[in-house]
Coordinates of C-alpha atoms in Angstrom, one line a residue:
Q489 CA 29.5 5.7 -39.9
G490 CA 31.8 2.8 -38.8
Q491 CA 35.0 2.7 -36.8
G492 CA 37.5 2.4 -39.6
M493 CA 39.1 -0.8 -40.8
G494 CA 37.8 -2.7 -37.8
T495 CA 34.2 -2.2 -39.2
V496 CA 34.0 -4.7 -42.1
L497 CA 31.1 -5.5 -44.3
R498 CA 32.1 -8.7 -46.0
L499 CA 30.5 -10.8 -48.8
A500 CA 29.8 -14.4 -47.9
N501 CA 31.5 -17.2 -49.8
N502 CA 30.2 -18.5 -53.2
L503 CA 27.5 -16.0 -54.0
L504 CA 26.2 -17.1 -57.4
S505 CA 24.4 -14.0 -58.7
Q506 CA 25.0 -10.3 -59.0
V507 CA 25.5 -8.7 -55.6
L508 CA 25.8 -5.1 -54.5
L509 CA 27.3 -5.2 -51.0
L510 CA 26.2 -1.6 -50.2
R511 CA 23.6 0.2 -52.4
I512 CA 22.6 3.8 -51.9
S513 CA 19.5 4.5 -54.0
G514 CA 17.1 7.4 -54.1
T515 CA 19.0 9.2 -51.3
E516 CA 20.6 12.5 -51.0
N517 CA 22.8 14.5 -48.6
I518 CA 24.3 11.6 -46.7
N519 CA 27.8 10.6 -45.5
I520 CA 29.3 7.1 -45.6
S521 CA 32.5 6.9 -43.6
D522 CA 35.1 4.7 -41.8
L523 CA 34.1 1.3 -43.2
C524 CA 35.9 -1.5 -45.0
L525 CA 33.8 -3.2 -47.8
E526 CA 35.3 -6.6 -48.4
G527 CA 34.4 -8.6 -51.6
N528 CA 36.1 -11.9 -50.6
K529 CA 36.8 -12.5 -54.2
T530 CA 39.1 -15.5 -53.7
N531 CA 36.1 -17.4 -52.4
Q532 CA 33.7 -16.4 -55.3
S533 CA 33.0 -18.1 -58.5
V534 CA 30.9 -15.4 -60.2
A535 CA 32.5 -12.2 -61.4
D536 CA 29.6 -9.9 -60.9
H537 CA 30.0 -8.4 -57.4
I538 CA 30.3 -4.7 -56.7
G539 CA 31.2 -3.1 -53.4
L540 CA 29.4 0.2 -53.4
H541 CA 26.7 1.3 -55.9
I542 CA 25.3 4.8 -55.6
I543 CA 22.2 6.2 -57.3
G544 CA 21.6 9.4 -55.4
S545 CA 23.0 12.9 -55.0
N546 CA 25.3 14.8 -52.7
V547 CA 26.7 11.7 -51.2
I548 CA 30.1 11.9 -49.4
C549 CA 32.2 8.8 -49.0
E550 CA 35.2 9.3 -46.7
R551 CA 37.9 7.0 -45.4
L552 CA 36.4 3.9 -47.0
T553 CA 38.4 0.8 -48.0
I554 CA 36.7 -1.0 -50.9
Q555 CA 38.6 -4.1 -51.9
N556 CA 38.5 -7.6 -53.4
F557 CA 35.3 -7.4 -55.4
T558 CA 35.0 -9.6 -58.5
R559 CA 33.7 -6.6 -60.6
N560 CA 34.0 -2.9 -59.8
G561 CA 34.9 -1.5 -56.4
S562 CA 32.3 1.2 -56.8
T563 CA 29.9 2.4 -59.5
V564 CA 28.2 5.7 -59.5
S565 CA 25.2 6.3 -61.9
A566 CA 22.5 9.0 -62.1
S567 CA 24.1 10.5 -59.0
P568 CA 25.4 14.1 -59.4
H569 CA 27.7 15.6 -56.8
I570 CA 29.3 12.5 -55.3
T571 CA 32.5 12.9 -53.3
F572 CA 35.2 10.2 -52.6
R573 CA 37.7 11.5 -50.1
S574 CA 40.6 9.7 -48.4
C575 CA 39.4 6.3 -49.7
I576 CA 41.4 3.2 -50.6
I577 CA 40.0 1.3 -53.6
R578 CA 42.1 -1.7 -54.5
Q579 CA 42.4 -5.3 -55.8
N580 CA 39.0 -5.3 -57.5
G581 CA 38.2 -7.5 -60.6
D582 CA 37.4 -4.6 -63.0
N583 CA 37.6 -0.9 -62.4
G584 CA 38.4 0.5 -59.0
L585 CA 35.8 3.3 -59.5
R586 CA 33.4 3.7 -62.5
V587 CA 31.4 6.9 -62.8
S588 CA 28.7 7.7 -65.3
T589 CA 27.1 10.8 -63.9
D590 CA 27.9 14.5 -63.5
E591 CA 30.3 16.3 -61.2
S592 CA 32.0 13.7 -59.1
F593 CA 34.9 14.9 -56.8
I594 CA 37.6 12.4 -56.0
E595 CA 40.3 13.7 -53.7
S596 CA 43.2 12.2 -51.7
C597 CA 42.4 8.6 -52.6
K598 CA 44.7 5.6 -53.2
I599 CA 43.4 3.5 -56.1
Y600 CA 45.6 0.6 -57.1
N601 CA 45.9 -3.0 -58.2
N602 CA 42.5 -3.1 -59.8
T603 CA 42.2 -5.4 -62.9
G604 CA 40.6 -2.7 -65.1
C605 CA 41.1 1.1 -64.9
G606 CA 41.8 2.8 -61.6
I607 CA 39.1 5.3 -62.4
R608 CA 36.8 5.2 -65.5
F609 CA 34.6 8.1 -66.3
D610 CA 32.2 7.0 -69.0
G611 CA 29.6 9.7 -69.2
G612 CA 28.7 12.9 -67.3
N613 CA 30.6 16.1 -67.1
G614 CA 32.6 18.2 -64.6
H615 CA 34.5 15.5 -62.8
K616 CA 37.5 16.4 -60.6
T617 CA 40.3 14.1 -59.6
I618 CA 42.8 15.8 -57.3
S619 CA 45.7 14.7 -55.2
C620 CA 45.2 11.0 -55.6
D621 CA 47.7 8.1 -55.9
I622 CA 46.7 5.9 -58.8
Y623 CA 49.0 3.0 -59.7
Q624 CA 49.5 -0.5 -60.8
N625 CA 46.1 -1.0 -62.3
G626 CA 45.5 -3.4 -65.1
K627 CA 44.4 -0.8 -67.7
H628 CA 44.5 3.0 -67.7
G629 CA 45.2 4.8 -64.5
I630 CA 42.4 7.2 -65.4
E631 CA 40.2 6.9 -68.5
V632 CA 37.9 9.8 -69.6
F633 CA 35.5 8.3 -72.1
D634 CA 33.1 10.8 -73.6
S635 CA 33.1 13.0 -70.4
S636 CA 33.8 16.7 -70.7
N637 CA 34.9 19.6 -68.6
C638 CA 36.9 17.4 -66.3
I639 CA 39.9 18.5 -64.1
I640 CA 42.7 16.0 -63.4
S641 CA 45.3 17.8 -61.2
T642 CA 48.2 17.1 -58.8
N643 CA 47.9 13.3 -58.9
N644 CA 50.7 10.7 -58.7
I645 CA 50.0 8.2 -61.5
Y646 CA 52.4 5.4 -62.2
G647 CA 53.0 1.8 -63.3
N648 CA 49.5 1.1 -64.8
S649 CA 48.9 -1.2 -67.8
Q650 CA 49.7 -4.2 -65.7
S651 CA 47.3 -6.5 -67.6
N652 CA 49.2 -5.9 -70.9
G653 CA 52.3 -3.8 -71.1
N654 CA 52.7 -1.0 -73.5
T655 CA 49.0 -0.9 -74.1
Y656 CA 47.3 1.4 -71.6
D657 CA 48.1 4.9 -70.4
G658 CA 48.5 6.8 -67.2
I659 CA 45.7 9.1 -68.3
Q660 CA 43.7 8.5 -71.5
I661 CA 41.1 11.0 -72.9
Y662 CA 38.8 9.4 -75.5
G663 CA 36.1 11.7 -76.9
G664 CA 36.2 14.1 -73.9
D665 CA 36.2 17.8 -74.5
N666 CA 37.4 20.8 -72.6
C667 CA 39.3 18.8 -69.9
S668 CA 42.2 20.2 -68.0
I669 CA 45.1 17.9 -67.1
I670 CA 47.5 20.0 -65.0
N671 CA 50.4 19.4 -62.6
N672 CA 50.3 15.6 -62.5
L673 CA 53.4 13.5 -61.8
I674 CA 53.3 10.4 -64.1
R675 CA 55.8 7.6 -64.4
R676 CA 55.6 4.3 -66.4
G677 CA 56.9 2.2 -63.5
D678 CA 59.8 -0.2 -63.3
G679 CA 57.9 -3.5 -63.5
V680 CA 57.8 -5.8 -66.5
N681 CA 54.6 -4.3 -67.8
K682 CA 54.7 -0.5 -68.3
Q683 CA 52.3 2.2 -69.5
A684 CA 52.3 3.0 -73.2
R685 CA 52.1 6.8 -72.6
G686 CA 51.8 9.1 -69.6
I687 CA 49.0 11.1 -71.1
N688 CA 47.2 10.2 -74.3
I689 CA 44.5 12.2 -76.2
S690 CA 43.6 9.3 -78.3
N691 CA 41.2 10.5 -81.0
A692 CA 40.1 13.5 -83.0
T693 CA 36.7 13.8 -81.3
A694 CA 38.5 14.9 -78.1
E695 CA 38.5 18.6 -78.6
R696 CA 40.0 21.7 -76.8
N697 CA 41.7 19.8 -74.0
I698 CA 44.4 21.5 -71.9
I699 CA 47.6 19.6 -71.0
N700 CA 49.8 21.9 -69.0
S701 CA 52.7 21.6 -66.4
N702 CA 52.7 17.9 -66.1
D703 CA 55.8 15.9 -65.3
C704 CA 55.8 13.0 -67.8
Y705 CA 59.5 12.1 -67.6
Q706 CA 59.8 8.4 -68.5
S707 CA 56.1 8.1 -68.2
G708 CA 55.5 5.7 -71.2
V709 CA 57.2 3.2 -73.4
L710 CA 55.9 4.9 -76.6
G711 CA 56.1 8.5 -75.3
G712 CA 55.2 10.8 -72.5
I713 CA 52.3 12.6 -74.2
G714 CA 50.4 11.5 -77.3
D715 CA 48.0 13.9 -79.1
N716 CA 45.5 12.8 -81.7
G717 CA 43.0 15.3 -80.4
T718 CA 41.6 18.4 -82.0
A719 CA 42.8 21.9 -80.9
T720 CA 44.7 20.5 -77.8
C721 CA 46.4 23.3 -75.9
F722 CA 49.7 22.7 -74.1
G723 CA 49.9 26.0 -72.3
A724 CA 53.3 26.8 -70.9
G725 CA 54.5 23.3 -71.7
N726 CA 55.1 19.9 -69.9
R727 CA 58.1 17.8 -69.0
N728 CA 58.3 15.2 -71.7
N729 CA 59.3 11.6 -71.8
D730 CA 63.0 12.5 -72.5
G731 CA 63.1 15.0 -69.7
S732 CA 62.9 18.1 -71.8
F733 CA 60.4 20.9 -71.1
S734 CA 58.4 21.8 -74.2
T735 CA 55.0 22.8 -75.6
V736 CA 55.5 20.0 -78.2
P737 CA 54.6 16.5 -76.8
N738 CA 56.8 13.5 -77.1

């Protein structure tokens, strides 16, 4: 445990190989809190530095700031039951947070200005993202790639797709099944580059997902909600891109 932003772990200048500033490996039931992990990317020439890499279980990360790494802010692999709570993850050279394990819990975090996705789930099941602010990332705000049984609820997601306007979404589900996207507030942003869609179920292998009670007013250039999935359920409906409330996405 540190003492907040005043406790800084910082990468030295000009590190020429892959570096993990803080690695948790083979450990379980620990807390990491009140630290700033600083990647110092303006003084690096190699884009392969990661702030926090976790290979363990039941790890709780609270009140961390993870910033300015040339690659991901944090990666989690082979590590079930990982919690990020009240963290700031920003200005990293790829994804803010990349998770490829089971049952992560991300709550009350601010994840913004990362070059890739704010959060990328690329494997594992049962992830929960709740009450986060996810904005102005280069690609998707949240990407669920072949992860199932996820819950994405009560988040503020806006102004993503900054690397290429009208290309990436606030939330994209690609190949994920049985996910629930509920009660999120999503906007496309007012910058030059805007999100393509607020929520996008992007292919037919994404099955039985629930999209319900989201506010997607003006959340994308192409539309508020896109559905190419299979057996998607819209429940009682959502507020669509044009401001109407409907069980039919637009």
